[in-house]
Amino acid sequence: AGKTPAEVVLDLTHGEGADMQVEAAGAAPFTVPEMERSLAVQGKIIYLGRSDASAPMHFDSLVTGAGHVIGARGHSGYGIFHSIIRLVSSGRLDLRQMVAAILPFESVIEAIKLSSDRNGGKVLVKI
């Protein structure tokens, strides 16, 4: 409670940081700085999310840790997307933690509003 996402990642990885982090929310101004602070040495930030907002990056930390930032489109991914699918299907990447709410179809308008706020994870609509 009260921890930043970067602090949570560092706690879970015993201070080493994540080898790969994926920005797929389209909220780069919020997610990228947290990813940058919790990136492992030679780690990768994969940018899939699309947004009209810019995110500042501190390139010195990338140089120091020999990190990589890779822009990829989910449908092509340059070899990344199929790796993410394998991680999910193997159970090594649990996406359930990204889900903030699952709402019935009757609440689709509320789901759109929740998703538009960008205050949580993914909002799913059950049909």
Tab-separated table of N, CA and C in Angstrom:
chain	number	residue	atom	x	y	z
A	1	ALA	N	0.842	-1.189	0.000
A	1	ALA	CA	0.000	0.000	0.000
A	1	ALA	C	0.882	1.245	0.000
A	2	GLY	N	0.535	2.193	-0.839
A	2	GLY	CA	1.284	3.438	-0.899
A	2	GLY	C	2.567	3.360	-1.706
A	3	LYS	N	2.818	2.244	-2.380
A	3	LYS	CA	4.035	2.105	-3.163
A	3	LYS	C	3.778	2.495	-4.613
A	4	THR	N	4.815	3.021	-5.244
A	4	THR	CA	4.709	3.322	-6.669
A	4	THR	C	4.815	2.011	-7.449
A	5	PRO	N	4.343	1.982	-8.705
A	5	PRO	CA	4.513	0.770	-9.505
A	5	PRO	C	5.978	0.338	-9.616
A	6	ALA	N	6.894	1.293	-9.751
A	6	ALA	CA	8.314	0.954	-9.835
A	6	ALA	C	8.788	0.268	-8.559
A	7	GLU	N	8.342	0.739	-7.415
A	7	GLU	CA	8.723	0.130	-6.139
A	7	GLU	C	8.186	-1.296	-6.029
A	8	VAL	N	6.971	-1.511	-6.526
A	8	VAL	CA	6.386	-2.854	-6.493
A	8	VAL	C	7.210	-3.804	-7.362
A	9	VAL	N	7.570	-3.357	-8.572
A	9	VAL	CA	8.380	-4.192	-9.473
A	9	VAL	C	9.726	-4.503	-8.829
A	10	LEU	N	10.357	-3.497	-8.258
A	10	LEU	CA	11.653	-3.719	-7.621
A	10	LEU	C	11.543	-4.665	-6.425
A	11	ASP	N	10.460	-4.554	-5.659
A	11	ASP	CA	10.240	-5.483	-4.540
A	11	ASP	C	10.077	-6.915	-5.054
A	12	LEU	N	9.258	-7.087	-6.093
A	12	LEU	CA	8.982	-8.426	-6.626
A	12	LEU	C	10.218	-9.063	-7.264
A	13	THR	N	11.133	-8.224	-7.747
A	13	THR	CA	12.336	-8.743	-8.415
A	13	THR	C	13.564	-8.662	-7.518
A	14	HIS	N	13.342	-8.436	-6.224
A	14	HIS	CA	14.431	-8.349	-5.241
A	14	HIS	C	15.462	-7.294	-5.640
A	15	GLY	N	14.955	-6.171	-6.169
A	15	GLY	CA	15.812	-5.039	-6.497
A	15	GLY	C	16.457	-5.087	-7.868
A	16	GLU	N	16.249	-6.162	-8.609
A	16	GLU	CA	16.905	-6.289	-9.909
A	16	GLU	C	16.154	-5.599	-11.037
A	17	GLY	N	14.864	-5.400	-10.909
A	17	GLY	CA	14.070	-4.795	-11.974
A	17	GLY	C	13.588	-5.833	-12.963
A	18	ALA	N	12.696	-5.403	-13.840
A	18	ALA	CA	12.087	-6.309	-14.815
A	18	ALA	C	12.924	-6.374	-16.085
A	19	ASP	N	13.085	-7.585	-16.601
A	19	ASP	CA	13.821	-7.777	-17.847
A	19	ASP	C	13.070	-7.212	-19.044
A	20	MET	N	11.734	-7.305	-19.018
A	20	MET	CA	10.919	-6.767	-20.099
A	20	MET	C	9.670	-6.132	-19.514
A	21	GLN	N	9.357	-4.945	-20.001
A	21	GLN	CA	8.139	-4.264	-19.584
A	21	GLN	C	7.424	-3.811	-20.844
A	22	VAL	N	6.104	-3.954	-20.863
A	22	VAL	CA	5.326	-3.648	-22.054
A	22	VAL	C	4.345	-2.529	-21.733
A	23	GLU	N	4.427	-1.440	-22.499
A	23	GLU	CA	3.466	-0.340	-22.385
A	23	GLU	C	2.413	-0.600	-23.454
A	24	ALA	N	1.258	-1.071	-23.019
A	24	ALA	CA	0.176	-1.369	-23.947
A	24	ALA	C	-1.096	-0.614	-23.587
A	25	ALA	N	-1.001	0.282	-22.617
A	25	ALA	CA	-2.183	0.999	-22.132
A	25	ALA	C	-2.403	2.320	-22.843
A	26	GLY	N	-1.391	2.801	-23.558
A	26	GLY	CA	-1.520	4.121	-24.185
A	26	GLY	C	-1.454	5.235	-23.160
A	27	ALA	N	-0.777	4.990	-22.049
A	27	ALA	CA	-0.676	5.965	-20.960
A	27	ALA	C	0.786	6.248	-20.643
A	28	ALA	N	1.598	6.401	-21.690
A	28	ALA	CA	3.052	6.528	-21.548
A	28	ALA	C	3.509	7.584	-20.543
A	29	PRO	N	2.878	8.752	-20.454
A	29	PRO	CA	3.358	9.733	-19.473
A	29	PRO	C	3.342	9.203	-18.033
A	30	PHE	N	2.488	8.217	-17.768
A	30	PHE	CA	2.388	7.639	-16.422
A	30	PHE	C	3.210	6.357	-16.303
A	31	THR	N	3.172	5.528	-17.333
A	31	THR	CA	3.791	4.205	-17.241
A	31	THR	C	5.286	4.206	-17.542
A	32	VAL	N	5.724	4.943	-18.546
A	32	VAL	CA	7.129	4.885	-18.964
A	32	VAL	C	8.088	5.333	-17.856
A	33	PRO	N	7.830	6.428	-17.142
A	33	PRO	CA	8.747	6.783	-16.061
A	33	PRO	C	8.857	5.685	-14.987
A	34	GLU	N	7.752	5.010	-14.691
A	34	GLU	CA	7.776	3.920	-13.712
A	34	GLU	C	8.573	2.736	-14.256
A	35	MET	N	8.392	2.452	-15.533
A	35	MET	CA	9.136	1.357	-16.161
A	35	MET	C	10.627	1.660	-16.173
A	36	GLU	N	10.946	2.879	-16.473
A	36	GLU	CA	12.344	3.307	-16.536
A	36	GLU	C	13.032	3.126	-15.178
A	37	ARG	N	12.317	3.446	-14.101
A	37	ARG	CA	12.879	3.343	-12.749
A	37	ARG	C	13.016	1.899	-12.286
A	38	SER	N	12.319	0.985	-12.938
A	38	SER	CA	12.336	-0.409	-12.481
A	38	SER	C	12.791	-1.369	-13.578
A	39	LEU	N	13.615	-0.886	-14.474
A	39	LEU	CA	14.121	-1.697	-15.570
A	39	LEU	C	15.414	-2.394	-15.161
A	40	ALA	N	15.504	-3.674	-15.438
A	40	ALA	CA	16.711	-4.440	-15.129
A	40	ALA	C	17.845	-4.022	-16.060
A	41	VAL	N	19.066	-4.334	-15.664
A	41	VAL	CA	20.214	-4.126	-16.536
A	41	VAL	C	19.966	-4.910	-17.824
A	42	GLN	N	20.170	-4.294	-18.946
A	42	GLN	CA	19.914	-4.831	-20.280
A	42	GLN	C	18.438	-5.161	-20.495
A	43	GLY	N	17.561	-4.509	-19.726
A	43	GLY	CA	16.127	-4.730	-19.869
A	43	GLY	C	15.566	-4.035	-21.095
A	44	LYS	N	14.334	-4.404	-21.428
A	44	LYS	CA	13.665	-3.852	-22.596
A	44	LYS	C	12.325	-3.257	-22.199
A	45	ILE	N	12.047	-2.077	-22.718
A	45	ILE	CA	10.710	-1.490	-22.633
A	45	ILE	C	10.129	-1.597	-24.035
A	46	ILE	N	9.016	-2.322	-24.153
A	46	ILE	CA	8.340	-2.483	-25.426
A	46	ILE	C	7.163	-1.520	-25.427
A	47	TYR	N	7.154	-0.624	-26.416
A	47	TYR	CA	6.074	0.371	-26.483
A	47	TYR	C	5.084	-0.048	-27.562
A	48	LEU	N	3.919	-0.538	-27.122
A	48	LEU	CA	2.844	-0.933	-28.023
A	48	LEU	C	1.688	0.052	-27.979
A	49	GLY	N	1.501	0.701	-26.827
A	49	GLY	CA	0.367	1.595	-26.629
A	49	GLY	C	0.475	2.806	-27.533
A	50	ARG	N	-0.652	3.324	-27.943
A	50	ARG	CA	-0.672	4.497	-28.801
A	50	ARG	C	-1.352	5.633	-28.049
A	51	SER	N	-0.779	6.821	-28.167
A	51	SER	CA	-1.329	7.980	-27.478
A	51	SER	C	-0.814	9.238	-28.148
A	52	ASP	N	-1.549	10.309	-28.034
A	52	ASP	CA	-1.059	11.579	-28.562
A	52	ASP	C	-0.205	12.315	-27.536
A	53	ALA	N	-0.037	11.730	-26.350
A	53	ALA	CA	0.764	12.350	-25.289
A	53	ALA	C	2.215	11.873	-25.372
A	54	SER	N	3.128	12.732	-24.997
A	54	SER	CA	4.550	12.386	-24.964
A	54	SER	C	4.955	11.987	-23.553
A	55	ALA	N	6.023	11.189	-23.481
A	55	ALA	CA	6.559	10.782	-22.179
A	55	ALA	C	8.039	11.130	-22.136
A	56	PRO	N	8.477	11.808	-21.078
A	56	PRO	CA	9.907	12.102	-20.968
A	56	PRO	C	10.690	10.832	-20.649
A	57	MET	N	11.901	10.752	-21.170
A	57	MET	CA	12.784	9.628	-20.854
A	57	MET	C	14.146	10.181	-20.475
A	58	HIS	N	14.791	9.522	-19.546
A	58	HIS	CA	16.126	9.899	-19.112
A	58	HIS	C	17.099	8.903	-19.730
A	59	PHE	N	17.723	9.311	-20.805
A	59	PHE	CA	18.559	8.399	-21.570
A	59	PHE	C	19.803	7.946	-20.812
A	60	ASP	N	20.255	8.726	-19.850
A	60	ASP	CA	21.425	8.310	-19.074
A	60	ASP	C	21.185	6.964	-18.385
A	61	SER	N	19.973	6.760	-17.867
A	61	SER	CA	19.695	5.489	-17.199
A	61	SER	C	19.680	4.336	-18.202
A	62	LEU	N	19.247	4.603	-19.422
A	62	LEU	CA	19.293	3.552	-20.449
A	62	LEU	C	20.732	3.204	-20.805
A	63	VAL	N	21.580	4.235	-20.908
A	63	VAL	CA	22.986	4.002	-21.236
A	63	VAL	C	23.667	3.240	-20.100
A	64	THR	N	23.455	3.696	-18.875
A	64	THR	CA	24.074	3.062	-17.718
A	64	THR	C	23.696	1.590	-17.609
A	65	GLY	N	22.433	1.277	-17.841
A	65	GLY	CA	21.967	-0.103	-17.714
A	65	GLY	C	21.934	-0.863	-19.019
A	66	ALA	N	22.458	-0.253	-20.109
A	66	ALA	CA	22.430	-0.883	-21.431
A	66	ALA	C	21.015	-1.336	-21.786
A	67	GLY	N	20.031	-0.477	-21.466
A	67	GLY	CA	18.631	-0.799	-21.715
A	67	GLY	C	18.217	-0.531	-23.147
A	68	HIS	N	17.042	-1.042	-23.494
A	68	HIS	CA	16.507	-0.893	-24.841
A	68	HIS	C	15.064	-0.395	-24.767
A	69	VAL	N	14.701	0.468	-25.694
A	69	VAL	CA	13.310	0.851	-25.881
A	69	VAL	C	12.961	0.453	-27.301
A	70	ILE	N	11.913	-0.353	-27.437
A	70	ILE	CA	11.531	-0.872	-28.737
A	70	ILE	C	10.094	-0.472	-29.021
A	71	GLY	N	9.901	0.205	-30.120
A	71	GLY	CA	8.558	0.525	-30.568
A	71	GLY	C	8.058	-0.606	-31.434
A	72	ALA	N	6.870	-1.090	-31.171
A	72	ALA	CA	6.336	-2.201	-31.941
A	72	ALA	C	4.830	-2.060	-32.061
A	73	ARG	N	4.325	-2.514	-33.166
A	73	ARG	CA	2.884	-2.553	-33.344
A	73	ARG	C	2.437	-3.961	-33.005
A	74	GLY	N	1.368	-4.055	-32.241
A	74	GLY	CA	0.918	-5.347	-31.752
A	74	GLY	C	0.665	-6.372	-32.831
A	75	HIS	N	0.197	-5.934	-33.978
A	75	HIS	CA	-0.118	-6.916	-35.014
A	75	HIS	C	1.110	-7.358	-35.799
A	76	SER	N	2.216	-6.635	-35.693
A	76	SER	CA	3.432	-7.096	-36.371
A	76	SER	C	4.497	-7.432	-35.337
A	77	GLY	N	4.815	-6.496	-34.456
A	77	GLY	CA	5.635	-6.751	-33.304
A	77	GLY	C	7.093	-7.057	-33.525
A	78	TYR	N	7.536	-7.219	-34.759
A	78	TYR	CA	8.937	-7.500	-35.024
A	78	TYR	C	9.468	-8.583	-34.105
A	79	GLY	N	8.699	-9.665	-33.978
A	79	GLY	CA	9.131	-10.775	-33.143
A	79	GLY	C	8.721	-10.657	-31.691
A	80	ILE	N	8.139	-9.540	-31.291
A	80	ILE	CA	7.785	-9.318	-29.888
A	80	ILE	C	6.410	-9.902	-29.564
A	81	PHE	N	5.440	-9.663	-30.436
A	81	PHE	CA	4.066	-10.031	-30.125
A	81	PHE	C	3.928	-11.530	-29.891
A	82	HIS	N	4.531	-12.365	-30.742
A	82	HIS	CA	4.412	-13.815	-30.537
A	82	HIS	C	5.116	-14.237	-29.250
A	83	SER	N	6.163	-13.505	-28.844
A	83	SER	CA	6.828	-13.814	-27.569
A	83	SER	C	5.909	-13.503	-26.400
A	84	ILE	N	5.170	-12.408	-26.493
A	84	ILE	CA	4.224	-12.048	-25.434
A	84	ILE	C	3.129	-13.104	-25.345
A	85	ILE	N	2.633	-13.545	-26.492
A	85	ILE	CA	1.596	-14.587	-26.503
A	85	ILE	C	2.124	-15.861	-25.847
A	86	ARG	N	3.360	-16.241	-26.136
A	86	ARG	CA	3.954	-17.434	-25.513
A	86	ARG	C	4.079	-17.257	-24.004
A	87	LEU	N	4.484	-16.073	-23.563
A	87	LEU	CA	4.601	-15.818	-22.126
A	87	LEU	C	3.245	-15.936	-21.441
A	88	VAL	N	2.200	-15.393	-22.081
A	88	VAL	CA	0.855	-15.465	-21.508
A	88	VAL	C	0.373	-16.911	-21.487
A	89	SER	N	0.521	-17.620	-22.607
A	89	SER	CA	0.002	-18.986	-22.680
A	89	SER	C	0.757	-19.942	-21.758
A	90	SER	N	2.026	-19.652	-21.471
A	90	SER	CA	2.801	-20.507	-20.566
A	90	SER	C	2.511	-20.211	-19.101
A	91	GLY	N	1.806	-19.115	-18.844
A	91	GLY	CA	1.510	-18.742	-17.466
A	91	GLY	C	2.591	-17.883	-16.824
A	92	ARG	N	3.661	-17.580	-17.555
A	92	ARG	CA	4.747	-16.762	-16.996
A	92	ARG	C	4.372	-15.288	-16.935
A	93	LEU	N	3.402	-14.880	-17.737
A	93	LEU	CA	2.933	-13.492	-17.736
A	93	LEU	C	1.435	-13.526	-17.465
A	94	ASP	N	1.047	-13.121	-16.266
A	94	ASP	CA	-0.348	-13.174	-15.830
A	94	ASP	C	-1.001	-11.827	-16.079
A	95	LEU	N	-1.838	-11.751	-17.086
A	95	LEU	CA	-2.483	-10.487	-17.445
A	95	LEU	C	-3.707	-10.183	-16.596
A	96	ARG	N	-4.145	-11.127	-15.776
A	96	ARG	CA	-5.325	-10.877	-14.943
A	96	ARG	C	-5.120	-9.690	-14.014
A	97	GLN	N	-3.871	-9.439	-13.634
A	97	GLN	CA	-3.594	-8.324	-12.733
A	97	GLN	C	-3.824	-6.973	-13.414
A	98	MET	N	-3.894	-6.972	-14.727
A	98	MET	CA	-4.125	-5.730	-15.466
A	98	MET	C	-5.606	-5.350	-15.495
A	99	VAL	N	-6.474	-6.312	-15.203
A	99	VAL	CA	-7.914	-6.097	-15.330
A	99	VAL	C	-8.436	-5.375	-14.092
A	100	ALA	N	-8.954	-4.164	-14.315
A	100	ALA	CA	-9.482	-3.363	-13.212
A	100	ALA	C	-10.956	-3.659	-12.960
A	101	ALA	N	-11.673	-4.031	-14.035
A	101	ALA	CA	-13.107	-4.275	-13.883
A	101	ALA	C	-13.601	-5.147	-15.029
A	102	ILE	N	-14.589	-5.989	-14.695
A	102	ILE	CA	-15.301	-6.771	-15.701
A	102	ILE	C	-16.769	-6.438	-15.509
A	103	LEU	N	-17.354	-5.836	-16.523
A	103	LEU	CA	-18.737	-5.383	-16.413
A	103	LEU	C	-19.619	-6.122	-17.413
A	104	PRO	N	-20.908	-6.285	-17.093
A	104	PRO	CA	-21.821	-6.924	-18.044
A	104	PRO	C	-22.090	-5.989	-19.223
A	105	PHE	N	-22.527	-6.561	-20.336
A	105	PHE	CA	-22.784	-5.773	-21.541
A	105	PHE	C	-23.743	-4.608	-21.272
A	106	GLU	N	-24.673	-4.806	-20.380
A	106	GLU	CA	-25.649	-3.751	-20.067
A	106	GLU	C	-24.972	-2.503	-19.500
A	107	SER	N	-23.750	-2.653	-19.006
A	107	SER	CA	-23.017	-1.532	-18.412
A	107	SER	C	-21.903	-1.024	-19.321
A	108	VAL	N	-22.074	-1.210	-20.624
A	108	VAL	CA	-21.013	-0.840	-21.563
A	108	VAL	C	-20.680	0.655	-21.512
A	109	ILE	N	-21.663	1.502	-21.302
A	109	ILE	CA	-21.404	2.944	-21.214
A	109	ILE	C	-20.534	3.246	-20.001
A	110	GLU	N	-20.837	2.626	-18.877
A	110	GLU	CA	-20.017	2.798	-17.677
A	110	GLU	C	-18.597	2.289	-17.929
A	111	ALA	N	-18.479	1.173	-18.657
A	111	ALA	CA	-17.157	0.610	-18.970
A	111	ALA	C	-16.339	1.590	-19.804
A	112	ILE	N	-16.975	2.222	-20.764
A	112	ILE	CA	-16.272	3.205	-21.603
A	112	ILE	C	-15.818	4.386	-20.756
A	113	LYS	N	-16.677	4.844	-19.851
A	113	LYS	CA	-16.295	5.945	-18.963
A	113	LYS	C	-15.121	5.564	-18.069
A	114	LEU	N	-15.172	4.367	-17.485
A	114	LEU	CA	-14.075	3.901	-16.630
A	114	LEU	C	-12.777	3.817	-17.417
A	115	SER	N	-12.862	3.290	-18.614
A	115	SER	CA	-11.676	3.138	-19.456
A	115	SER	C	-11.111	4.492	-19.857
A	116	SER	N	-11.980	5.438	-20.106
A	116	SER	CA	-11.555	6.780	-20.525
A	116	SER	C	-10.829	7.525	-19.418
A	117	ASP	N	-11.132	7.197	-18.158
A	117	ASP	CA	-10.480	7.857	-17.024
A	117	ASP	C	-9.006	7.480	-16.901
A	118	ARG	N	-8.633	6.317	-17.398
A	118	ARG	CA	-7.259	5.802	-17.335
A	118	ARG	C	-6.719	5.800	-15.902
A	119	ASN	N	-7.576	5.436	-14.944
A	119	ASN	CA	-7.163	5.387	-13.543
A	119	ASN	C	-6.921	3.974	-13.046
A	120	GLY	N	-7.048	3.023	-13.882
A	120	GLY	CA	-6.851	1.649	-13.436
A	120	GLY	C	-6.262	0.844	-14.567
A	121	GLY	N	-6.587	-0.420	-14.568
A	121	GLY	CA	-6.116	-1.298	-15.625
A	121	GLY	C	-7.141	-1.388	-16.738
A	122	LYS	N	-7.133	-2.500	-17.397
A	122	LYS	CA	-8.049	-2.741	-18.496
A	122	LYS	C	-9.458	-2.951	-17.965
A	123	VAL	N	-10.419	-2.416	-18.700
A	123	VAL	CA	-11.824	-2.599	-18.367
A	123	VAL	C	-12.414	-3.518	-19.443
A	124	LEU	N	-12.952	-4.651	-18.996
A	124	LEU	CA	-13.513	-5.637	-19.919
A	124	LEU	C	-15.024	-5.622	-19.849
A	125	VAL	N	-15.647	-5.911	-20.996
A	125	VAL	CA	-17.097	-6.023	-21.064
A	125	VAL	C	-17.422	-7.470	-21.402
A	126	LYS	N	-18.208	-8.097	-20.555
A	126	LYS	CA	-18.581	-9.494	-20.746
A	126	LYS	C	-19.853	-9.554	-21.588
A	127	ILE	N	-19.755	-10.277	-22.690
A	127	ILE	CA	-20.928	-10.385	-23.603
A	127	ILE	C	-21.548	-11.743	-23.441
